[in-house]
Coordinates of C-alpha atoms in Angstrom, one line a residue:
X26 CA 2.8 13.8 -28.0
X27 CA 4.4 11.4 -26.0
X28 CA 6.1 7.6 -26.7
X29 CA 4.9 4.9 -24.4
X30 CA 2.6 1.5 -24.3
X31 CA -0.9 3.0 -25.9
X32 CA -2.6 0.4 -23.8
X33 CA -0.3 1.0 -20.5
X34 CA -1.3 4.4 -20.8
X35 CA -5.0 4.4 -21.7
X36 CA -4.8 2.2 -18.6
X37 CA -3.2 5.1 -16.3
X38 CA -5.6 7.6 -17.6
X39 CA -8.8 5.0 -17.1
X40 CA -7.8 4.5 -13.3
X41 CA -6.9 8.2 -12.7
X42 CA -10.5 9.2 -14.1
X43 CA -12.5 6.2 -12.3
X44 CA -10.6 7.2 -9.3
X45 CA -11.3 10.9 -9.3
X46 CA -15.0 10.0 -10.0
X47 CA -15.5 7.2 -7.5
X48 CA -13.8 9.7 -4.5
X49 CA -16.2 12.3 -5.4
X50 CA -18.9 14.3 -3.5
X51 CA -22.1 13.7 -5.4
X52 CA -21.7 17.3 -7.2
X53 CA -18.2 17.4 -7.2
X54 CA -16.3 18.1 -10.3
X55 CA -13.6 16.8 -12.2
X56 CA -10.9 18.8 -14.2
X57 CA -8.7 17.2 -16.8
X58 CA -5.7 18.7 -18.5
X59 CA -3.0 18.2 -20.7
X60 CA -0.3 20.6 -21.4
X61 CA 3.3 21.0 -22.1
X62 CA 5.7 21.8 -19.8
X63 CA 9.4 22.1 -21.0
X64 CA 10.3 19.2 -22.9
X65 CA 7.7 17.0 -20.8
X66 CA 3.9 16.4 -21.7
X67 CA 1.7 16.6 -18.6
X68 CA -1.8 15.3 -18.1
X69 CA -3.1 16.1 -14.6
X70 CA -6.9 15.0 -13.3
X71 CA -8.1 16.9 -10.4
X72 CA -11.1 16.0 -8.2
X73 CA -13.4 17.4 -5.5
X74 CA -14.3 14.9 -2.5
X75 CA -13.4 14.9 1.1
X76 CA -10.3 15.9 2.8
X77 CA -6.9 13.5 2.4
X78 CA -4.4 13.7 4.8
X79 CA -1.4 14.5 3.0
X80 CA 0.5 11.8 5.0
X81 CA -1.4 9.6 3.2
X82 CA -1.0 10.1 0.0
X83 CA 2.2 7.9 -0.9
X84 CA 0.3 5.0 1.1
X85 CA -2.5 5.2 -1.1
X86 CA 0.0 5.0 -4.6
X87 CA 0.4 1.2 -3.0
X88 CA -1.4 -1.6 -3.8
X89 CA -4.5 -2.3 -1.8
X90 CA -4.7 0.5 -0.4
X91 CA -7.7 2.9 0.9
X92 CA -8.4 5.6 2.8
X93 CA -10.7 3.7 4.8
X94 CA -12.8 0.7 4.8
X95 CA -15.9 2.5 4.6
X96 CA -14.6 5.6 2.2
X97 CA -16.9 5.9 -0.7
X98 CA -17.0 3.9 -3.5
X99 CA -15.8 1.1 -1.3
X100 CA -16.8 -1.4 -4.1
X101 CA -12.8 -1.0 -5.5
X102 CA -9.9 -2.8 -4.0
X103 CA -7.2 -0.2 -3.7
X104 CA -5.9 -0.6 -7.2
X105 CA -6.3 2.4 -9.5
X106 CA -3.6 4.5 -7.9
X107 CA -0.8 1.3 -7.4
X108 CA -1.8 0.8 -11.5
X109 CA -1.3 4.5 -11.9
X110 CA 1.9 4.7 -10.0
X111 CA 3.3 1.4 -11.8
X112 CA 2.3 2.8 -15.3
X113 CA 4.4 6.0 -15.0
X114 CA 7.8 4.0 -13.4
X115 CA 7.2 1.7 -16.5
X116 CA 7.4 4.8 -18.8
X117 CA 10.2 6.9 -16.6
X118 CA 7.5 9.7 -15.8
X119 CA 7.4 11.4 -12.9
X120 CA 3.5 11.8 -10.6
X121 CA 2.9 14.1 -8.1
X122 CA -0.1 13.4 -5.9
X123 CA -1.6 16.6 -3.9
X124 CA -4.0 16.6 -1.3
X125 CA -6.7 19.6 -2.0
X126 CA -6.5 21.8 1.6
X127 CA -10.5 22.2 0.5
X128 CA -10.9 18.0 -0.5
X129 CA -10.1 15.9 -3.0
X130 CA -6.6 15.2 -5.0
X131 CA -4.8 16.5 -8.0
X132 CA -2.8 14.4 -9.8
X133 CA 0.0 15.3 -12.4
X134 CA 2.1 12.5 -14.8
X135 CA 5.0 14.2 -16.5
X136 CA 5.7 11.8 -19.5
X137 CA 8.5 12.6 -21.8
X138 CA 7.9 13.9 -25.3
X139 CA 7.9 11.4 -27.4
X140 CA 9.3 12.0 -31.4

């Protein structure tokens, strides 16, 4: 369990889902996971797709921000990751962001445990 806004965070997980999906090879895979680690409740969504420079991970936690204009799923505006990034400052979590060396990202939100 954790404490936060319900909807803030149903928003965070929504965008990190929709994000791993729509950056996806067409039979890619997806791996969600929750877990507890020390006194911190974790969620972490993982995704296959093409290779992220690491250097550009940070920019891409900014708003508007892609890859590329013609990256897949170009239909978005660069928002899922800037919601995500907002969502956990909101709640004091700490996100870590990893390029894949073989493609994709894994994500991690460390929320506190709530009561």
């Amino acid at each position: 369990m954790t404490s936060g806004d319900p909807r803030l965070i149903e928003s965070l997980i929504a965008n990190l889902i929709d994000n791993a999906v729509r950056h996806n090879h067409a039979n890619g895979h997806i791996e969600i996971t929750t877990r507890v680690h020390g006194t911190q409740a974790a969620l972490t969504v993982t995704n296959s797709g093409p290779v992220i420079p690491g250097d550009q991970i940070q920019r891409l936690l900014q708003p508007f921000q892609k890859l590329s204009p013609d990256r897949h799923g170009g239909d978005g505006y660069g928002l899922g990751l800037a919601i995500v990034h907002a969502v956990t400052r909101a709640h004091r979590a700490i996100l870590t962001a990893d390029a894949r060396p073989e493609g994709g990202l894994s994500i991690t939100v460390l929320f506190a445990q709530g009561p």
